[in-house]
mmCIF file of C-alpha atoms in Angstrom:
data_model
loop_
_atom_site.group_PDB
_atom_site.id
_atom_site.type_symbol
_atom_site.label_atom_id
_atom_site.label_comp_id
_atom_site.label_asym_id
_atom_site.label_seq_id
_atom_site.Cartn_x
_atom_site.Cartn_y
_atom_site.Cartn_z
ATOM 1 C CA MET A 27 -11.964 -2.104 4.848
ATOM 2 C CA LYS A 28 -12.760 -4.581 2.066
ATOM 3 C CA SER A 29 -9.142 -5.590 1.391
ATOM 4 C CA MET A 30 -8.422 -6.133 5.075
ATOM 5 C CA MET A 31 -11.529 -8.312 5.370
ATOM 6 C CA MET A 32 -10.360 -10.503 2.479
ATOM 7 C CA ASN A 33 -6.887 -10.692 3.981
ATOM 8 C CA ASN A 34 -8.339 -11.877 7.291
ATOM 9 C CA THR A 35 -10.438 -14.459 5.436
ATOM 10 C CA LEU A 36 -7.448 -15.864 3.553
ATOM 11 C CA TYR A 37 -5.364 -15.959 6.713
ATOM 12 C CA GLU A 38 -8.148 -17.627 8.672
ATOM 13 C CA LEU A 39 -8.603 -20.236 5.937
ATOM 14 C CA TYR A 40 -4.868 -20.938 6.062
ATOM 15 C CA LEU A 41 -5.047 -21.465 9.846
ATOM 16 C CA LYS A 42 -7.764 -24.081 9.340
ATOM 17 C CA THR A 43 -5.425 -26.165 7.177
ATOM 18 C CA LEU A 44 -2.603 -26.301 9.726
ATOM 19 C CA ASN A 45 -3.782 -29.024 12.052
ATOM 20 C CA THR A 46 -4.971 -31.570 9.513
ATOM 21 C CA GLU A 47 -2.934 -34.588 8.420
ATOM 22 C CA VAL A 48 -2.876 -35.879 4.845
ATOM 23 C CA GLU A 49 -0.724 -38.299 2.885
ATOM 24 C CA ASP A 50 2.797 -37.171 1.994
ATOM 25 C CA ASN A 51 2.025 -36.770 -1.701
ATOM 26 C CA SER A 52 -0.998 -34.492 -1.064
ATOM 27 C CA TYR A 53 -1.522 -30.938 0.142
ATOM 28 C CA ARG A 54 -4.028 -29.706 2.704
ATOM 29 C CA ALA A 55 -6.246 -27.080 1.110
ATOM 30 C CA ILE A 56 -9.544 -25.276 1.413
ATOM 31 C CA SER A 57 -11.678 -23.454 -1.165
ATOM 32 C CA ILE A 58 -11.748 -19.679 -0.890
ATOM 33 C CA SER A 59 -15.411 -19.508 -1.940
ATOM 34 C CA LYS A 60 -17.903 -21.110 -4.312
ATOM 35 C CA ASP A 61 -17.241 -18.336 -6.839
ATOM 36 C CA ILE A 62 -13.437 -18.525 -6.720
ATOM 37 C CA PRO A 63 -11.769 -21.738 -8.003
ATOM 38 C CA HIS A 64 -8.483 -21.118 -6.185
ATOM 39 C CA ARG A 65 -7.485 -22.710 -2.888
ATOM 40 C CA VAL A 66 -5.589 -21.722 0.241
ATOM 41 C CA GLY A 67 -3.402 -24.394 1.780
ATOM 42 C CA CYS A 68 -0.178 -25.201 3.537
ATOM 43 C CA SER A 69 2.884 -27.329 3.005
ATOM 44 C CA ASN A 70 3.761 -30.346 5.116
ATOM 45 C CA VAL A 71 5.805 -28.067 7.388
ATOM 46 C CA GLY A 72 3.076 -25.435 7.657
ATOM 47 C CA PHE A 73 4.237 -22.838 5.121
ATOM 48 C CA PRO A 74 1.314 -20.927 3.542
ATOM 49 C CA MET A 75 0.395 -21.804 -0.035
ATOM 50 C CA LEU A 76 -2.029 -20.602 -2.654
ATOM 51 C CA PHE A 77 -3.161 -22.818 -5.540
ATOM 52 C CA ILE A 78 -4.249 -20.855 -8.628
ATOM 53 C CA GLU A 79 -6.113 -22.580 -11.445
ATOM 54 C CA CYS A 80 -5.167 -21.159 -14.856
ATOM 55 C CA LYS A 81 -6.873 -21.511 -18.235
ATOM 56 C CA ASP A 82 -3.729 -22.667 -20.069
ATOM 57 C CA LYS A 83 -0.423 -24.471 -19.488
ATOM 58 C CA GLN A 84 2.041 -22.092 -21.089
ATOM 59 C CA HIS A 85 5.583 -23.057 -20.156
ATOM 60 C CA VAL A 86 7.328 -20.480 -17.961
ATOM 61 C CA SER A 87 10.233 -20.783 -15.565
ATOM 62 C CA ASP A 88 9.612 -21.232 -11.856
ATOM 63 C CA ILE A 89 10.489 -18.404 -9.469
ATOM 64 C CA LYS A 90 12.562 -19.264 -6.397
ATOM 65 C CA LEU A 91 13.554 -16.634 -3.833
ATOM 66 C CA SER A 92 14.586 -16.856 -0.187
ATOM 67 C CA LEU A 93 11.111 -16.007 1.138
ATOM 68 C CA PHE A 94 8.949 -16.774 -1.806
ATOM 69 C CA ARG A 95 8.564 -19.311 -4.596
ATOM 70 C CA VAL A 96 6.207 -19.851 -7.516
ATOM 71 C CA LEU A 97 5.857 -23.224 -9.243
ATOM 72 C CA PHE A 98 3.990 -23.179 -12.559
ATOM 73 C CA ASN A 99 1.816 -25.935 -14.044
ATOM 74 C CA ARG A 100 2.231 -28.452 -11.245
ATOM 75 C CA LYS A 101 -0.013 -31.501 -11.009
ATOM 76 C CA CYS A 102 -1.327 -31.412 -7.447
ATOM 77 C CA SER A 103 -3.416 -33.656 -5.262
ATOM 78 C CA LEU A 104 -5.384 -31.393 -2.934
ATOM 79 C CA VAL A 105 -7.323 -32.695 0.030
ATOM 80 C CA ASP A 106 -10.183 -30.325 0.852
ATOM 81 C CA ILE A 107 -10.293 -30.382 4.657
ATOM 82 C CA GLU A 108 -13.918 -29.178 4.785
ATOM 83 C CA GLU A 109 -15.500 -31.267 2.052
ATOM 84 C CA GLN A 110 -13.157 -34.240 2.608
ATOM 85 C CA SER A 111 -12.696 -34.492 -1.163
ATOM 86 C CA ILE A 112 -9.611 -34.903 -3.330
ATOM 87 C CA THR A 113 -8.915 -32.714 -6.383
ATOM 88 C CA GLU A 114 -6.178 -33.581 -8.852
ATOM 89 C CA LYS A 115 -5.437 -30.768 -11.297
ATOM 90 C CA ASP A 116 -2.659 -28.549 -12.599
ATOM 91 C CA PHE A 117 -2.163 -25.445 -10.474
ATOM 92 C CA VAL A 118 0.255 -22.583 -10.122
ATOM 93 C CA ILE A 119 1.572 -22.798 -6.570
ATOM 94 C CA ILE A 120 2.489 -19.595 -4.740
ATOM 95 C CA GLN A 121 4.302 -20.358 -1.503
ATOM 96 C CA MET A 122 5.726 -18.267 1.326
ATOM 97 C CA ILE A 123 8.847 -19.810 2.871
ATOM 98 C CA SER A 124 8.226 -18.673 6.428
ATOM 99 C CA ASP A 125 6.339 -19.540 9.589
ATOM 100 C CA ASN A 126 6.448 -15.964 10.907
ATOM 101 C CA PRO A 127 2.793 -14.979 11.610
ATOM 102 C CA GLU A 128 3.316 -11.316 10.657
ATOM 103 C CA LEU A 129 4.971 -12.196 7.356
ATOM 104 C CA ILE A 130 2.207 -14.690 6.618
ATOM 105 C CA ARG A 131 -0.508 -12.076 7.257
ATOM 106 C CA TYR A 132 1.437 -9.733 4.990
ATOM 107 C CA PHE A 133 1.675 -12.464 2.358
ATOM 108 C CA PHE A 134 -2.089 -12.886 2.249
ATOM 109 C CA GLN A 135 -2.657 -9.133 2.206
ATOM 110 C CA VAL A 136 -0.485 -8.891 -0.915
ATOM 111 C CA ILE A 137 -2.117 -11.977 -2.434
ATOM 112 C CA TYR A 138 -5.476 -10.278 -2.058
ATOM 113 C CA ILE A 139 -4.300 -7.486 -4.365
ATOM 114 C CA VAL A 140 -3.267 -10.009 -7.013
ATOM 115 C CA MET A 141 -6.549 -11.903 -6.789
ATOM 116 C CA GLN A 142 -8.531 -8.719 -7.377
ATOM 117 C CA ARG A 143 -6.553 -8.007 -10.549
ATOM 118 C CA ILE A 144 -6.867 -11.369 -12.267
ATOM 119 C CA PRO A 145 -9.912 -12.988 -13.930
ATOM 120 C CA GLN A 146 -11.467 -16.134 -12.514
ATOM 121 C CA PHE A 147 -9.220 -18.291 -14.716
ATOM 122 C CA PRO A 148 -6.133 -16.238 -15.621
ATOM 123 C CA SER A 149 -3.604 -17.142 -18.272
ATOM 124 C CA VAL A 150 -0.215 -18.267 -17.003
ATOM 125 C CA SER A 151 1.478 -15.245 -18.599
ATOM 126 C CA LEU A 152 -0.927 -12.783 -16.950
ATOM 127 C CA LEU A 153 -0.518 -14.454 -13.582
ATOM 128 C CA LYS A 154 3.265 -14.327 -13.857
ATOM 129 C CA ALA A 155 3.107 -10.604 -14.684
ATOM 130 C CA GLU A 156 1.021 -9.971 -11.571
ATOM 131 C CA ILE A 157 3.250 -12.166 -9.433
ATOM 132 C CA SER A 158 6.258 -10.112 -10.528
ATOM 133 C CA LYS A 159 4.671 -7.197 -8.678
ATOM 134 C CA ILE A 160 4.556 -9.317 -5.523
ATOM 135 C CA ILE A 161 8.243 -10.060 -5.932
ATOM 136 C CA GLU A 162 9.001 -6.328 -5.970
ATOM 137 C CA ILE A 163 7.174 -5.921 -2.673
ATOM 138 C CA PHE A 164 8.855 -8.899 -1.000
ATOM 139 C CA THR A 165 12.350 -8.036 -2.188
ATOM 140 C CA ALA A 166 12.107 -4.506 -0.778
ATOM 141 C CA ILE A 167 10.460 -4.946 2.622
ATOM 142 C CA PRO A 168 10.965 -1.618 4.424
ATOM 143 C CA LYS A 169 12.311 -1.273 7.938
ATOM 144 C CA PHE A 170 9.819 -0.122 10.537
ATOM 145 C CA SER A 171 10.016 3.607 11.262
ATOM 146 C CA LYS A 172 7.632 5.766 13.285
ATOM 147 C CA GLU A 173 8.562 8.711 11.071
ATOM 148 C CA THR A 174 7.471 6.742 8.012
ATOM 149 C CA VAL A 175 4.180 5.853 9.710
ATOM 150 C CA ARG A 176 3.639 9.519 10.629
ATOM 151 C CA GLY A 177 4.289 10.674 7.082
ATOM 152 C CA LEU A 178 1.968 8.037 5.633
ATOM 153 C CA TRP A 179 -0.759 8.978 8.125
ATOM 154 C CA ALA A 180 -0.480 12.634 7.041
ATOM 155 C CA GLU A 181 -0.860 11.671 3.361
ATOM 156 C CA LEU A 182 -3.878 9.517 4.174
ATOM 157 C CA LEU A 183 -5.399 12.405 6.130
ATOM 158 C CA VAL A 184 -5.085 14.668 3.084
ATOM 159 C CA ILE A 185 -6.896 12.026 1.000
ATOM 160 C CA GLU A 186 -9.540 11.468 3.687
ATOM 161 C CA GLN A 187 -10.228 15.219 3.977
ATOM 162 C CA SER A 188 -10.307 15.829 0.227
ATOM 163 C CA LYS A 189 -13.355 16.537 -1.930
ATOM 164 C CA ASN A 190 -12.327 13.865 -4.439
ATOM 165 C CA ALA A 191 -10.541 10.973 -2.743
ATOM 166 C CA GLU A 192 -10.406 8.881 -5.923
ATOM 167 C CA TYR A 193 -8.560 11.580 -7.873
ATOM 168 C CA LEU A 194 -6.076 12.021 -5.036
ATOM 169 C CA ILE A 195 -5.423 8.260 -4.933
ATOM 170 C CA LYS A 196 -4.942 8.128 -8.713
ATOM 171 C CA SER A 197 -2.410 10.967 -8.365
ATOM 172 C CA TRP A 198 -0.675 9.386 -5.362
ATOM 173 C CA HIS A 199 2.967 8.379 -5.670
ATOM 174 C CA VAL A 200 3.715 4.830 -6.794
ATOM 175 C CA GLU A 201 6.886 4.556 -4.714
ATOM 176 C CA PRO A 202 7.463 6.143 -1.271
ATOM 177 C CA GLU A 203 10.679 7.705 -2.605
ATOM 178 C CA ASP A 204 8.973 9.630 -5.434
ATOM 179 C CA LYS A 205 9.784 13.345 -5.608
ATOM 180 C CA TYR A 206 6.214 14.448 -4.847
ATOM 181 C CA ASP A 207 3.514 12.759 -2.822
ATOM 182 C CA PHE A 208 0.809 13.577 -5.385
ATOM 183 C CA ASN A 209 1.375 14.280 -9.067
ATOM 184 C CA ASP A 210 -1.243 14.248 -11.824
ATOM 185 C CA SER A 211 1.343 14.939 -14.557
ATOM 186 C CA LYS A 212 0.504 18.621 -14.424
ATOM 187 C CA ASP A 213 0.414 19.843 -10.839
ATOM 188 C CA LYS A 214 2.034 18.586 -7.658
ATOM 189 C CA LEU A 215 1.154 18.309 -3.985
ATOM 190 C CA GLU A 216 3.703 17.625 -1.265
ATOM 191 C CA VAL A 217 2.604 16.680 2.275
ATOM 192 C CA LYS A 218 4.745 17.709 5.238
ATOM 193 C CA SER A 219 4.111 16.669 8.839
ATOM 194 C CA THR A 220 5.517 17.892 12.133
ATOM 195 C CA THR A 221 5.185 16.901 15.795
ATOM 196 C CA GLY A 222 6.456 20.166 17.245
ATOM 197 C CA ASP A 223 4.753 23.402 18.295
ATOM 198 C CA LEU A 224 6.005 25.280 15.231
ATOM 199 C CA ARG A 225 4.971 24.704 11.641
ATOM 200 C CA THR A 226 8.502 23.988 10.442
ATOM 201 C CA HIS A 227 9.413 21.501 7.729
ATOM 202 C CA ILE A 228 12.508 20.361 5.848
ATOM 203 C CA PHE A 229 12.495 21.052 2.114
ATOM 204 C CA SER A 230 14.922 20.422 -0.699
ATOM 205 C CA LEU A 231 15.615 23.188 -3.169
ATOM 206 C CA GLU A 232 14.917 20.777 -6.005
ATOM 207 C CA GLN A 233 11.560 19.829 -4.494
ATOM 208 C CA LEU A 234 10.439 23.455 -4.361
ATOM 209 C CA SER A 235 11.353 23.937 -8.017
ATOM 210 C CA PRO A 236 8.762 22.105 -10.142
ATOM 211 C CA SER A 237 8.797 22.473 -13.916
ATOM 212 C CA ASP A 238 7.770 25.823 -15.399
ATOM 213 C CA ASN A 239 4.326 24.547 -16.434
ATOM 214 C CA SER A 240 3.525 22.959 -13.063
ATOM 215 C CA ASN A 241 2.205 24.381 -9.827
ATOM 216 C CA LEU A 242 3.110 22.976 -6.423
ATOM 217 C CA ILE A 243 1.117 23.194 -3.211
ATOM 218 C CA ILE A 244 2.483 22.222 0.204
ATOM 219 C CA ALA A 245 0.176 20.586 2.748
ATOM 220 C CA SER A 246 1.307 21.130 6.334
ATOM 221 C CA VAL A 247 -0.077 18.843 9.051
ATOM 222 C CA PHE A 248 0.504 18.640 12.813
ATOM 223 C CA VAL A 249 0.673 14.906 13.560
ATOM 224 C CA ASN A 250 0.899 14.012 17.243
ATOM 225 C CA VAL A 251 0.865 10.527 18.754
ATOM 226 C CA THR A 252 -1.979 9.913 21.210
ATOM 227 C CA GLY A 253 -3.276 7.033 23.301
ATOM 228 C CA ILE A 254 -6.690 7.310 21.670
ATOM 229 C CA GLY A 255 -7.060 8.625 18.132
ATOM 230 C CA LYS A 256 -7.031 7.259 14.621
ATOM 231 C CA SER A 257 -4.526 4.831 13.143
ATOM 232 C CA ILE A 258 -3.460 4.367 9.533
ATOM 233 C CA PHE A 259 -6.078 1.645 9.189
ATOM 234 C CA ASP A 260 -8.829 3.835 10.648
ATOM 235 C CA LEU A 261 -8.140 6.407 7.928
ATOM 236 C CA MET A 262 -8.049 3.658 5.304
ATOM 237 C CA ASP A 263 -11.500 2.506 6.440
ATOM 238 C CA ILE A 264 -12.924 6.027 6.106
ATOM 239 C CA ILE A 265 -11.349 6.518 2.679
ATOM 240 C CA SER A 266 -12.558 3.102 1.532
ATOM 241 C CA SER A 267 -16.137 4.049 2.410
ATOM 242 C CA LYS A 268 -15.848 7.115 0.139
ATOM 243 C CA ILE A 269 -14.596 5.383 -2.992
ATOM 244 C CA SER A 270 -16.175 2.902 -5.389
ATOM 245 C CA ASP A 271 -13.362 2.464 -7.915
ATOM 246 C CA THR A 272 -11.740 -0.973 -7.441
ATOM 247 C CA ASP A 273 -8.393 0.180 -8.858
ATOM 248 C CA CYS A 274 -8.303 3.014 -6.315
ATOM 249 C CA GLU A 275 -9.094 0.569 -3.529
ATOM 250 C CA LEU A 276 -6.243 -1.691 -4.629
ATOM 251 C CA LYS A 277 -3.794 1.180 -5.033
ATOM 252 C CA LEU A 278 -4.659 2.408 -1.538
ATOM 253 C CA SER A 279 -3.832 -1.025 -0.096
ATOM 254 C CA GLU A 280 -0.744 -1.485 -2.240
ATOM 255 C CA ILE A 281 0.889 1.826 -1.299
ATOM 256 C CA VAL A 282 0.227 1.306 2.402
ATOM 257 C CA LEU A 283 1.705 -2.204 2.214
ATOM 258 C CA LYS A 284 4.774 -1.034 0.325
ATOM 259 C CA THR A 285 5.314 1.683 2.930
ATOM 260 C CA ILE A 286 4.833 -0.250 6.175
ATOM 261 C CA GLY A 287 5.797 -3.748 5.030
ATOM 262 C CA PRO A 288 4.813 -6.610 7.327
ATOM 263 C CA ASN A 289 4.614 -4.285 10.358
ATOM 264 C CA ILE A 290 0.818 -4.287 10.219
ATOM 265 C CA GLU A 291 0.169 -5.133 13.863
ATOM 266 C CA GLU A 292 2.667 -2.529 15.100
ATOM 267 C CA CYS A 293 0.988 0.132 12.980
ATOM 268 C CA ARG A 294 -2.427 -0.826 14.349
ATOM 269 C CA LYS A 295 -1.218 0.239 17.797
ATOM 270 C CA ILE A 296 -0.050 3.720 16.760
ATOM 271 C CA PHE A 297 -2.727 6.407 17.043
ATOM 272 C CA PHE A 298 -2.584 10.082 16.104
ATOM 273 C CA ASP A 299 -4.646 13.089 17.208
ATOM 274 C CA TYR A 300 -7.149 13.229 14.363
ATOM 275 C CA LYS A 301 -9.173 16.238 15.589
ATOM 276 C CA PHE A 302 -6.088 18.422 16.100
ATOM 277 C CA ALA A 303 -4.626 17.411 12.727
ATOM 278 C CA VAL A 304 -7.865 18.262 10.904
ATOM 279 C CA GLU A 305 -8.181 21.602 12.700
ATOM 280 C CA THR A 306 -4.610 22.657 11.921
ATOM 281 C CA ILE A 307 -4.055 21.351 8.375
ATOM 282 C CA GLN A 308 -3.057 24.162 6.009
ATOM 283 C CA TYR A 309 -2.115 24.447 2.340
ATOM 284 C CA TYR A 310 0.501 26.809 0.888
ATOM 285 C CA ASN A 311 1.726 27.828 -2.530
ATOM 286 C CA SER A 312 5.307 26.618 -2.865
ATOM 287 C CA THR A 313 6.316 30.102 -4.040
ATOM 288 C CA SER A 314 5.362 31.425 -0.578
ATOM 289 C CA VAL A 315 7.632 28.999 1.317
ATOM 290 C CA PRO A 316 10.803 30.669 2.680
ATOM 291 C CA SER A 317 13.558 29.301 0.483
ATOM 292 C CA ILE A 318 17.044 29.853 -0.921
ATOM 293 C CA SER A 319 17.546 31.543 -4.253
ATOM 294 C CA ARG A 320 19.088 29.257 -6.849
ATOM 295 C CA GLU A 321 21.326 32.168 -7.831
ATOM 296 C CA ASN A 322 23.026 31.900 -4.429
ATOM 297 C CA VAL A 323 23.863 28.218 -4.833
ATOM 298 C CA PRO A 324 27.277 27.494 -6.392
ATOM 299 C CA ALA A 325 27.151 25.531 -9.641
ATOM 300 C CA ASP A 326 28.917 22.515 -8.104
ATOM 301 C CA VAL A 327 26.607 22.294 -5.063
ATOM 302 C CA SER A 328 23.603 19.942 -5.123
ATOM 303 C CA ALA A 329 21.073 18.263 -2.815
ATOM 304 C CA VAL A 330 20.457 21.478 -0.897
ATOM 305 C CA HIS A 331 18.093 21.033 2.053
ATOM 306 C CA PHE A 332 16.819 23.553 4.589
ATOM 307 C CA ARG A 333 14.214 23.987 7.307
ATOM 308 C CA SER A 334 11.502 26.591 6.739
ATOM 309 C CA ASN A 335 9.059 28.070 9.236
ATOM 310 C CA LEU A 336 5.575 28.536 7.777
ATOM 311 C CA MET A 337 3.962 30.141 10.837
ATOM 312 C CA GLN A 338 3.879 33.595 9.193
ATOM 313 C CA VAL A 339 3.332 32.390 5.626
ATOM 314 C CA PRO A 340 -0.107 33.105 4.086
ATOM 315 C CA SER A 341 -2.099 29.991 3.185
ATOM 316 C CA ILE A 342 -3.754 29.456 -0.190
ATOM 317 C CA LYS A 343 -6.983 30.718 1.379
ATOM 318 C CA GLU A 344 -5.283 34.121 1.355
ATOM 319 C CA THR A 345 -3.082 33.857 -1.742
ATOM 320 C CA GLY A 346 -5.422 31.820 -3.947
ATOM 321 C CA TYR A 347 -4.371 29.067 -6.347
ATOM 322 C CA ASP A 348 -4.795 27.944 -9.956
ATOM 323 C CA GLU A 349 -8.537 27.331 -10.125
ATOM 324 C CA LYS A 350 -8.096 25.365 -13.370
ATOM 325 C CA SER A 351 -6.061 22.718 -11.502
ATOM 326 C CA THR A 352 -7.994 19.461 -11.152
ATOM 327 C CA LEU A 353 -5.589 18.290 -8.443
ATOM 328 C CA PHE A 354 -5.966 21.399 -6.307
ATOM 329 C CA ASN A 355 -9.733 21.512 -6.787
ATOM 330 C CA SER A 356 -9.860 17.950 -5.446
ATOM 331 C CA LEU A 357 -8.478 19.004 -2.062
#
């Protein structure tokens, strides 16, 4: 995947700067490429740093968090460890306050997303706006959960198997907690996964009640852990090969990162039965899902959840669906 390749490059460049000594008032750094003016470096104690060259010197306040800090318009003396040259310029410094290898890899993966969104010489205000998105990711690092990984894998499978992966990605939820997994402002698609022998899933009454002008389809996927199969990143690679839109590529990376956090290496080791999942994936109209009538729910009762068995429910192949729906036609 293109984003993962860039992440590895940034991380590998950072590693090159670790074992080089420079004067106390200088930073070790290395150019990303001939076409990119920014540098990767490290602090005197080995914390990862990125030096961004901006086109202006607009005054903005520095950002200082426990894991992360951004210093704007700082005069820096950078020693290029490959060219053995010294550069003295104003840079915006983005620094991770950690020596944890997994967090550092995660840091560079997120930085990649920012670098793809900014021009070669961004304005300070634009850069700060993009950095604010990094802050959101780093202030809400999720806890590792195999259930979360399974659910994400199922959503990626739906995208990978679709006729129009780019449209699915554009319709994909921004936050993992969003009400529906896919929503194009008209129709909705919710992905449910199970590891059991029965096609049973937990639904909320609210979830099965979209607005009057919207249709909802439920994707049901059997997702079983295997020793040999496909991981989240394997599916990302396949999807990446099918899309050409840069924004879709970035959104794909961003949602995966927000969902799994810095647990990248752990997720690389979790494989699911791809063949069985593909063979058993089914789609259902939400109106066909066994549910509870709203009329039977007392007025003061909310957040109603229940488990429904879809084994005897007809799929959309039998019931049909709204053929005018762009979202459903993309599946």
